[in-house]
Amino acid sequence: MFKHTFKAALLAGIAIPMASASPDFAFTANDASTDGDIVVFVGPDGVLSPQAQRLDSRVDGRLSAALQSEAFDGAFGNSLALRAMAPFDTVTVLGTGEDPLTPRLLADLGGHAASANDGDAIALVADAIAPNVEGAGAYLAKGFALGAYTFTKYKSFDEDNPAPQPYTVTVAGTDTDTRSLFESDLAHLVEGVTLARDLGTEPGNTLWPQKFVDHVSAAFAGVDEVEITVLDADQIRERGMGALMGVGQGSIHDPRMLIVEYRGGTRGDAPVALVGKGITFDTGGISIKPNNGMWYMKSDLSGAAAVAGTVLAAAKRGEDINVVGLMPLAENMPSQDAIRPGDVLTTMSGKTIEIMSTDAEGRLLLADAVYYAQQEFEPEMLLNIATLTGSAARAMGDDYAAVITRDLPLSLEMMEIGKAAGEDVWPLPLHPSHYEQIESLIADIKNTGGQPGASIGAAVVGTFVDEAMPWVHLDIAGVDWRDAPTPTAPIGHAGWGVRFMDQLLREKSE
Ligand code: BES
Ligand code: MN
Ligand code: ZN
């Protein structure tokens, strides 16, 4: 599956930042073969599946004996690694917990299996797992693939320290429906998350607006029903997007607007518009950021990266929906040419924005992008996603992204989507006072105001979204980069939002 993208990129003559030796997945109804590592799933009842029982007899009962002597409790995600299990290498027992397994929990289990693995061939004994979930083994594979992500592009390898090699994960005890759920659907979702992670990990000196466009275009090469449009600086200026232009004007790398349309739904049906902030590096501009942690602003394009990954996954599996992804891209640099605090920019809508801080740049390019999205595509709903505010990061931590809407029911719907997707959101408010706080003395609005910062940011963007438009604002500043791993997201860029927006598109297409 990853090979596809890679090949497309090679054909397009563009090096894409694909970085990892990703596993291949094989699905079989048979028992796992006896060489290599094996994962067995056991609940608190300690019952072994039929395949696990046969495995136990091939190791002369040493598996069941170990479970008893170690008093393995089967709690969710608990693991027990058993060696001296010839003819197997390592047999890892993974607890499945009390609760009935859901697709989300199955993916987490798959992620646990990946973290128990060291990049060797491995088989998951999945014959009895979650009989209540159709294609359960495919969700295990999805979670494994997500959890096994690594970015090794800038590492040196030699004989003593060899590069990770491709390997196969066999999901044993599964049927052909499970295989096709993975291969024709979930593998593409993994590919979308991988694209987003690669983009979010790539440093600022190798990824600027046009490079982002190249990487994403390469990933889409040969995908059906997709149309890619790129606006360069002249076209951005011609369309009057003075806010996007302003943010990018301090950099030697011009801004771009990348638009990916996927028409998998009924012709003429209004699309879902996904708009992602794509700041390829955020120094803060003239309102320069402090040194501490600034390196991390290489991933200030996480929103745009997630939009690219989401549309890629939907298009590759042929989701029955029309969707348009808009990615305004710019680098926020201080320079002779950069915008200053106090400058006034004119947006595409005609509304003017006074710049109080050049570090509040994301809302500026979103102002033009959400307006453009509505003018050009008349979407049925508009979602924007951005690493917008430190305020959201402090309020939410890394368990929830902030969701802001104009009406609570829509936020509650988003919470349900997040739960199903495995990427949770929690609502923050949007009050008329937040709009009052961005009133400007000399322009229509200003780009910063009082508190709370996350809501103020949303109010700036909301100024450019039609009142009647179902509108979802996601602030992912706290969740896009992980300092501690989860089962399905290793330390580093999480690709947050691909799974969330993917789930939204699935529900919209029903
Ligand atoms: N990209 C940052 C937000 C951010 C902060 C993302 C921390 C991830 C982690 C954004 O452009 C920014 O600088 N926001 C300012 C806004 C302020 C100047 C009103 C912030 O949150 O400090
Ligand atoms: Mn900033
Ligand atoms: Zn930023």
XYZ file of C-alpha atoms and ligand atoms in Angstrom:
534
model
C 0.000 0.000 0.000
C 2.783 2.452 0.822
C 4.582 1.222 -2.218
C 1.820 2.627 -4.396
C 2.340 6.145 -3.194
C 6.040 5.774 -3.486
C 5.781 4.533 -7.022
C 3.442 7.338 -7.972
C 5.952 9.786 -6.574
C 8.791 8.232 -8.504
C 6.709 8.389 -11.657
C 6.006 12.029 -11.010
C 9.732 12.531 -10.564
C 9.358 14.000 -7.108
C 11.083 12.765 -3.990
C 8.486 12.537 -1.255
C 9.412 12.460 2.408
C 8.411 8.850 2.868
C 10.698 7.809 5.592
C 9.939 4.507 7.144
C 10.201 0.806 6.545
C 6.501 0.187 6.955
C 5.169 -3.302 7.454
C 3.222 -5.200 4.836
C 0.123 -7.000 6.022
C -0.953 -10.520 5.162
C -4.300 -12.013 6.162
C -4.825 -15.732 6.481
C -7.495 -18.082 7.807
C -4.727 -20.506 8.786
C -2.681 -20.754 11.941
C 0.377 -18.535 12.129
C 3.521 -20.257 10.922
C 6.042 -21.267 13.529
C 8.980 -19.067 12.745
C 9.158 -15.565 14.149
C 7.249 -13.675 16.773
C 3.630 -14.237 17.709
C 1.056 -12.147 19.544
C -1.776 -13.893 21.360
C -4.783 -11.997 22.762
C -6.165 -13.019 26.143
C -8.927 -11.468 28.238
C -9.328 -11.442 32.017
C -11.053 -14.856 31.762
C -7.756 -16.302 30.529
C -9.493 -18.283 27.790
C -7.317 -19.162 24.793
C -8.755 -18.964 21.263
C -8.756 -22.179 19.179
C -5.616 -21.048 17.323
C -3.931 -20.080 20.583
C -4.803 -23.493 22.021
C -3.117 -25.228 19.083
C -0.139 -22.946 19.554
C -0.097 -23.881 23.245
C 0.039 -27.557 22.409
C 2.896 -26.952 19.957
C 4.885 -25.478 22.853
C 3.842 -28.355 25.125
C 1.521 -26.234 27.222
C 4.173 -23.697 28.149
C 1.895 -20.804 27.102
C -0.981 -21.723 29.408
C 1.488 -22.634 32.142
C 3.161 -19.218 31.894
C -0.199 -17.419 31.999
C -1.006 -19.206 35.243
C 2.345 -18.822 36.903
C 2.540 -15.126 35.990
C -1.094 -14.640 37.030
C -1.673 -12.684 33.800
C -4.707 -10.483 34.447
C -5.716 -9.813 30.827
C -6.216 -6.086 31.511
C -6.414 -4.004 28.339
C -2.986 -3.416 26.828
C -1.086 -5.362 29.488
C 1.533 -7.548 27.918
C 3.643 -10.513 28.827
C 6.610 -11.448 26.623
C 7.468 -15.150 26.725
C 10.747 -16.462 25.395
C 11.982 -20.085 25.395
C 8.918 -20.893 23.313
C 10.589 -22.903 20.544
C 9.710 -23.320 17.724
C 8.498 -19.730 18.085
C 10.798 -16.798 18.824
C 8.830 -14.659 21.214
C 5.219 -15.195 22.181
C 3.694 -11.964 23.430
C 0.427 -12.167 25.313
C -1.678 -8.994 25.071
C -4.598 -8.328 27.416
C -7.920 -7.409 25.795
C -9.620 -6.091 28.963
C -13.160 -6.326 30.350
C -14.996 -4.077 27.913
C -16.342 -5.258 24.574
C -13.831 -4.367 21.884
C -14.696 -1.592 19.425
C -12.875 -0.627 16.222
C -11.116 2.078 18.229
C -9.986 -0.332 20.969
C -8.935 -2.897 18.370
C -6.716 -0.282 16.723
C -5.204 0.506 20.132
C -4.537 -3.200 20.654
C -2.851 -3.346 17.267
C -0.740 -0.382 18.351
C 0.249 -2.198 21.541
C 1.288 -5.166 19.413
C 3.449 -2.841 17.316
C 5.205 -1.423 20.354
C 5.938 -4.946 21.552
C 7.615 -5.639 18.220
C 11.144 -4.746 17.134
C 10.636 -4.568 13.399
C 10.702 -8.328 12.737
C 8.105 -10.436 11.004
C 5.270 -11.035 13.398
C 1.913 -12.797 13.453
C -1.195 -11.743 15.355
C -3.432 -14.616 16.453
C -6.792 -12.984 15.754
C -9.162 -15.919 15.214
C -11.460 -15.188 18.159
C -10.938 -11.494 18.668
C -14.047 -9.280 18.927
C -16.597 -11.478 17.142
C -18.990 -8.536 17.562
C -16.901 -6.313 15.238
C -16.965 -7.123 11.541
C -13.452 -7.277 10.155
C -11.909 -6.933 13.613
C -8.504 -8.061 12.353
C -8.404 -5.170 9.896
C -8.621 -2.672 12.773
C -5.796 -4.506 14.523
C -3.720 -4.113 11.377
C -4.619 -0.436 11.087
C -3.519 0.222 14.670
C -0.347 -1.782 14.188
C 0.557 0.216 11.089
C -0.097 3.530 12.858
C 1.854 2.492 15.928
C 4.820 1.259 13.897
C 5.420 4.628 12.201
C 9.015 5.843 12.213
C 10.768 8.692 10.404
C 14.310 7.686 9.511
C 14.950 9.848 6.460
C 17.712 11.859 8.151
C 19.359 8.962 10.038
C 22.599 7.384 8.920
C 22.874 3.608 8.907
C 25.750 1.194 8.609
C 26.448 -2.496 9.316
C 26.433 -1.951 13.067
C 23.318 0.134 12.907
C 21.323 -1.184 9.963
C 18.353 0.589 8.446
C 14.987 -0.894 9.405
C 13.899 -3.423 6.807
C 10.396 -4.012 5.481
C 8.661 -6.862 7.275
C 5.376 -8.688 7.212
C 2.638 -8.691 9.805
C 0.398 -11.735 9.406
C -3.087 -11.436 10.822
C -4.015 -15.067 11.397
C -7.484 -16.516 11.700
C -9.109 -13.886 9.509
C -11.428 -14.072 6.506
C -11.305 -12.431 3.094
C -13.740 -9.674 4.127
C -11.274 -8.640 6.799
C -8.499 -8.539 4.273
C -10.505 -6.428 1.874
C -11.655 -4.036 4.610
C -7.994 -3.418 5.294
C -6.656 -3.339 1.769
C -9.396 -1.334 0.110
C -10.133 1.010 2.990
C -8.158 1.155 6.243
C -4.757 0.868 4.569
C -5.571 4.102 2.750
C -6.448 5.769 6.011
C -3.052 4.700 7.351
C -1.502 6.127 4.207
C -3.274 9.432 4.831
C -2.044 9.581 8.428
C 1.457 8.690 7.247
C 1.409 11.491 4.684
C 0.342 13.958 7.384
C 3.029 12.723 9.793
C 5.732 12.912 7.161
C 4.739 16.483 6.276
C 4.539 17.518 9.925
C 7.932 16.007 10.735
C 9.823 17.412 7.752
C 11.927 20.424 8.834
C 11.429 23.988 7.654
C 14.580 23.975 5.545
C 13.236 21.156 3.388
C 9.535 21.961 3.348
C 8.163 25.337 2.245
C 4.889 26.120 0.482
C 5.813 24.905 -3.006
C 7.505 21.798 -1.547
C 4.359 20.993 0.392
C 2.441 21.249 -2.889
C 4.947 18.919 -4.593
C 4.764 16.294 -1.843
C 0.991 16.287 -1.754
C 0.624 16.282 -5.542
C 2.951 13.284 -5.726
C 0.858 11.407 -3.182
C -2.258 11.996 -5.300
C -0.682 11.005 -8.622
C -3.003 8.609 -10.449
C -5.842 8.777 -7.918
C -9.271 8.900 -9.624
C -11.810 11.737 -9.405
C -9.231 14.146 -7.995
C -8.450 17.607 -9.300
C -5.586 19.644 -7.892
C -5.391 23.420 -8.270
C -2.467 25.496 -7.065
C -2.646 29.268 -6.783
C 0.772 30.892 -6.876
C 1.603 34.281 -5.358
C 0.367 36.253 -8.374
C -2.942 34.396 -8.417
C -3.337 34.818 -4.665
C -2.762 38.547 -5.086
C -5.122 38.740 -8.072
C -7.891 37.181 -6.041
C -7.375 39.779 -3.365
C -6.222 37.437 -0.625
C -4.243 40.140 1.133
C -4.133 38.304 4.455
C -2.572 35.130 3.048
C -0.214 37.265 0.957
C 0.679 39.399 3.975
C 1.611 36.434 6.162
C 3.930 35.054 3.498
C 5.541 38.269 2.323
C 8.483 38.170 4.728
C 9.755 34.874 3.377
C 11.856 34.139 0.296
C 9.381 31.277 -0.235
C 6.136 32.608 -1.729
C 2.801 31.522 -0.341
C 0.563 29.073 -2.192
C -3.042 27.999 -2.032
C -3.369 24.267 -2.626
C -6.835 22.984 -3.450
C -7.610 19.285 -3.797
C -11.102 18.414 -4.984
C -12.359 14.869 -4.771
C -15.656 14.179 -6.510
C -16.741 10.737 -5.362
C -20.321 11.712 -4.583
C -23.302 12.684 -6.687
C -22.364 15.199 -9.347
C -23.560 18.633 -8.333
C -23.949 17.825 -4.628
C -22.388 20.485 -2.412
C -19.017 19.326 -1.085
C -17.717 19.248 2.462
C -14.956 21.863 2.690
C -11.904 21.111 4.834
C -9.557 24.047 5.361
C -6.175 23.486 7.017
C -3.609 26.006 8.265
C -0.329 25.445 6.466
C 2.434 27.521 8.030
C 5.570 25.693 6.958
C 7.493 27.458 9.728
C 6.213 29.938 12.299
C 8.936 32.187 13.691
C 6.244 34.602 14.827
C 7.425 37.107 12.218
C 8.374 40.579 13.483
C 6.524 39.664 16.699
C 9.188 36.997 16.982
C 8.764 33.992 19.225
C 11.179 33.187 22.050
C 13.821 30.584 21.263
C 12.476 28.001 23.662
C 10.728 25.252 21.668
C 10.599 27.246 18.461
C 11.908 24.243 16.507
C 8.525 22.725 17.006
C 6.945 25.377 14.784
C 8.127 23.312 11.817
C 4.847 21.486 12.305
C 2.644 24.580 12.171
C 1.283 23.045 8.977
C -0.404 20.189 10.841
C -3.877 21.351 9.844
C -3.039 21.428 6.144
C -1.207 18.109 6.433
C -4.275 16.507 8.025
C -6.525 17.866 5.277
C -4.217 16.409 2.612
C -4.162 13.031 4.370
C -7.928 12.969 4.823
C -8.750 13.724 1.210
C -6.137 11.174 0.110
C -7.725 8.424 2.219
C -11.262 9.271 1.065
C -10.255 9.401 -2.603
C -8.236 6.190 -2.518
C -11.033 4.179 -0.953
C -13.575 5.821 -3.254
C -15.789 7.288 -0.536
C -19.204 8.281 -1.844
C -18.840 12.008 -1.152
C -17.705 15.290 -2.653
C -14.997 16.981 -0.643
C -12.691 19.881 -1.218
C -9.509 20.372 0.779
C -8.058 23.880 0.908
C -4.538 24.403 2.193
C -3.312 28.001 2.455
C 0.480 27.740 2.732
C 2.993 30.336 3.871
C 6.173 30.711 5.879
C 5.991 33.293 8.695
C 9.390 35.013 8.735
C 10.711 38.346 10.018
C 12.446 40.357 7.328
C 12.629 43.701 5.601
C 9.556 42.687 3.617
C 7.540 41.254 6.473
C 4.283 42.708 7.756
C 4.569 44.783 10.945
C 2.372 45.116 14.001
C -0.048 47.922 13.243
C -0.238 47.136 9.514
C -3.676 46.769 7.989
C -4.356 43.967 5.501
C -7.330 43.728 3.166
C -8.791 40.247 2.915
C -10.501 38.692 -0.103
C -13.860 39.439 1.517
C -13.009 43.138 1.508
C -12.890 43.258 5.302
C -9.729 44.752 6.742
C -7.640 43.349 9.603
C -5.288 45.349 11.798
C -2.245 43.275 12.759
C -1.643 43.538 16.498
C 0.742 40.575 16.482
C 2.362 39.051 13.431
C 2.490 35.840 15.472
C -1.301 35.497 15.211
C -0.836 34.567 11.566
C -2.866 31.372 11.239
C -6.210 33.139 11.590
C -5.113 35.555 8.838
C -4.580 32.953 6.172
C -7.641 31.055 7.362
C -9.702 34.252 6.945
C -8.911 34.270 3.237
C -9.119 30.498 2.823
C -12.534 30.012 4.462
C -13.907 32.943 2.465
C -12.502 31.538 -0.762
C -13.897 28.087 0.092
C -17.420 29.484 0.458
C -17.253 31.698 -2.651
C -15.803 29.071 -4.894
C -17.414 25.844 -3.672
C -20.630 26.693 -1.749
C -20.005 23.793 0.644
C -22.717 22.072 2.723
C -20.419 22.394 5.716
C -17.073 23.967 6.444
C -14.470 22.634 8.848
C -11.183 24.363 9.511
C -8.313 22.770 11.382
C -5.259 24.580 12.690
C -2.460 24.688 15.231
C -3.897 28.057 16.107
C -3.272 28.957 19.740
C -1.058 28.116 22.682
C -4.198 28.911 24.647
C -5.974 25.826 23.283
C -2.903 23.695 23.953
C -2.784 24.813 27.598
C -6.517 24.333 28.105
C -6.827 20.941 26.449
C -3.536 19.135 27.085
C -2.830 16.363 24.625
C -5.926 14.228 25.119
C -8.414 16.502 23.373
C -8.359 18.940 20.504
C -10.544 22.004 21.005
C -13.722 22.196 18.955
C -15.549 25.507 18.598
C -18.872 25.921 16.819
C -21.724 28.406 16.898
C -24.130 25.881 18.390
C -23.504 23.245 21.012
C -25.348 20.370 19.253
C -22.835 20.544 16.409
C -19.980 20.390 18.937
C -21.606 17.387 20.605
C -21.879 15.679 17.226
C -18.169 16.304 16.746
C -17.452 14.735 20.133
C -19.202 11.548 18.977
C -17.233 11.542 15.744
C -14.024 11.932 17.722
C -14.914 9.043 20.010
C -15.513 6.731 17.085
C -12.401 7.938 15.258
C -10.012 7.598 18.180
C -9.240 11.338 18.114
C -11.183 13.152 20.808
C -12.416 16.730 20.834
C -13.937 18.859 23.588
C -15.867 22.101 23.148
C -14.647 25.587 23.991
C -16.982 28.604 23.887
C -17.616 31.282 21.282
C -19.349 34.281 22.850
C -20.414 37.639 21.371
C -17.842 39.225 23.688
C -15.092 37.427 21.801
C -16.144 39.315 18.678
C -16.273 42.586 20.617
C -12.723 42.018 21.777
C -11.426 42.023 18.202
C -12.972 45.370 17.283
C -10.223 47.602 15.898
C -9.769 51.343 16.204
C -8.874 51.832 12.544
C -9.768 48.620 10.682
C -12.809 46.304 10.572
C -11.234 43.879 13.058
C -7.863 43.251 14.656
C -6.122 39.891 14.780
C -5.720 39.564 18.543
C -7.802 40.649 21.503
C -8.283 39.534 25.048
C -9.181 36.184 26.519
C -9.665 33.300 26.120
C -7.124 33.121 23.324
C -8.534 30.051 21.591
C -11.989 31.627 21.344
C -10.557 34.936 20.134
C -8.775 33.054 17.345
C -12.032 31.345 16.414
C -13.847 34.695 16.393
C -11.373 36.075 13.848
C -11.961 33.090 11.553
C -15.711 33.145 12.265
C -15.877 36.746 11.032
C -15.322 35.299 7.546
C -17.762 32.379 7.784
C -21.382 32.930 6.738
C -23.754 32.816 9.730
C -25.863 30.158 8.005
C -22.913 27.869 7.271
C -22.553 24.785 9.488
C -19.054 25.585 10.714
C -16.571 23.579 12.798
C -13.345 25.107 14.079
C -10.694 22.694 15.375
C -7.688 24.032 17.286
C -5.126 21.223 17.387
C -2.165 23.113 18.867
C -1.989 20.698 21.812
C -2.404 17.384 20.011
C -0.508 17.530 16.745
C 2.869 16.691 18.247
C 3.254 14.048 20.942
C 5.984 14.053 23.584
C 4.601 10.814 25.019
C 3.370 7.989 22.820
C -0.133 6.522 22.581
C -0.610 3.011 21.179
C -1.343 4.366 17.703
C 0.838 7.504 17.764
C 4.541 7.234 18.584
C 6.473 10.226 19.960
C 6.552 12.929 17.304
C 4.028 14.117 14.788
C 0.653 12.453 15.301
C -1.010 13.310 12.015
C -3.888 14.385 14.248
C -7.106 15.078 12.395
C -6.895 12.574 9.564
C -8.827 9.984 11.535
C -11.234 12.606 12.872
C -12.069 14.121 9.498
C -12.110 10.669 7.916
C -14.822 9.629 10.354
C -16.742 12.834 9.622
C -16.682 12.068 5.889
C -17.830 8.485 6.524
C -20.813 9.739 8.513
C -21.601 12.468 5.969
C -21.618 9.986 3.102
C -24.125 7.650 4.759
N 1.338 28.428 15.740
C 1.062 29.205 16.888
C 0.230 28.465 17.918
C 0.879 27.331 18.644
C 1.448 27.550 19.879
C 0.842 26.064 18.136
C 1.980 26.495 20.569
C 1.396 25.015 18.830
C 1.952 25.238 20.048
C 0.258 30.438 16.486
O 0.556 30.970 15.241
C 0.568 31.499 17.485
O 1.689 31.915 17.532
N -0.427 31.887 18.279
C -0.250 32.880 19.284
C -1.399 33.849 19.185
C -1.205 35.074 20.024
C -0.122 35.944 19.437
C -2.521 35.816 20.065
C -0.242 32.192 20.642
O -1.037 31.274 20.848
O 0.580 32.562 21.460
Mn 2.169 32.305 15.288
Zn 1.268 29.632 13.856
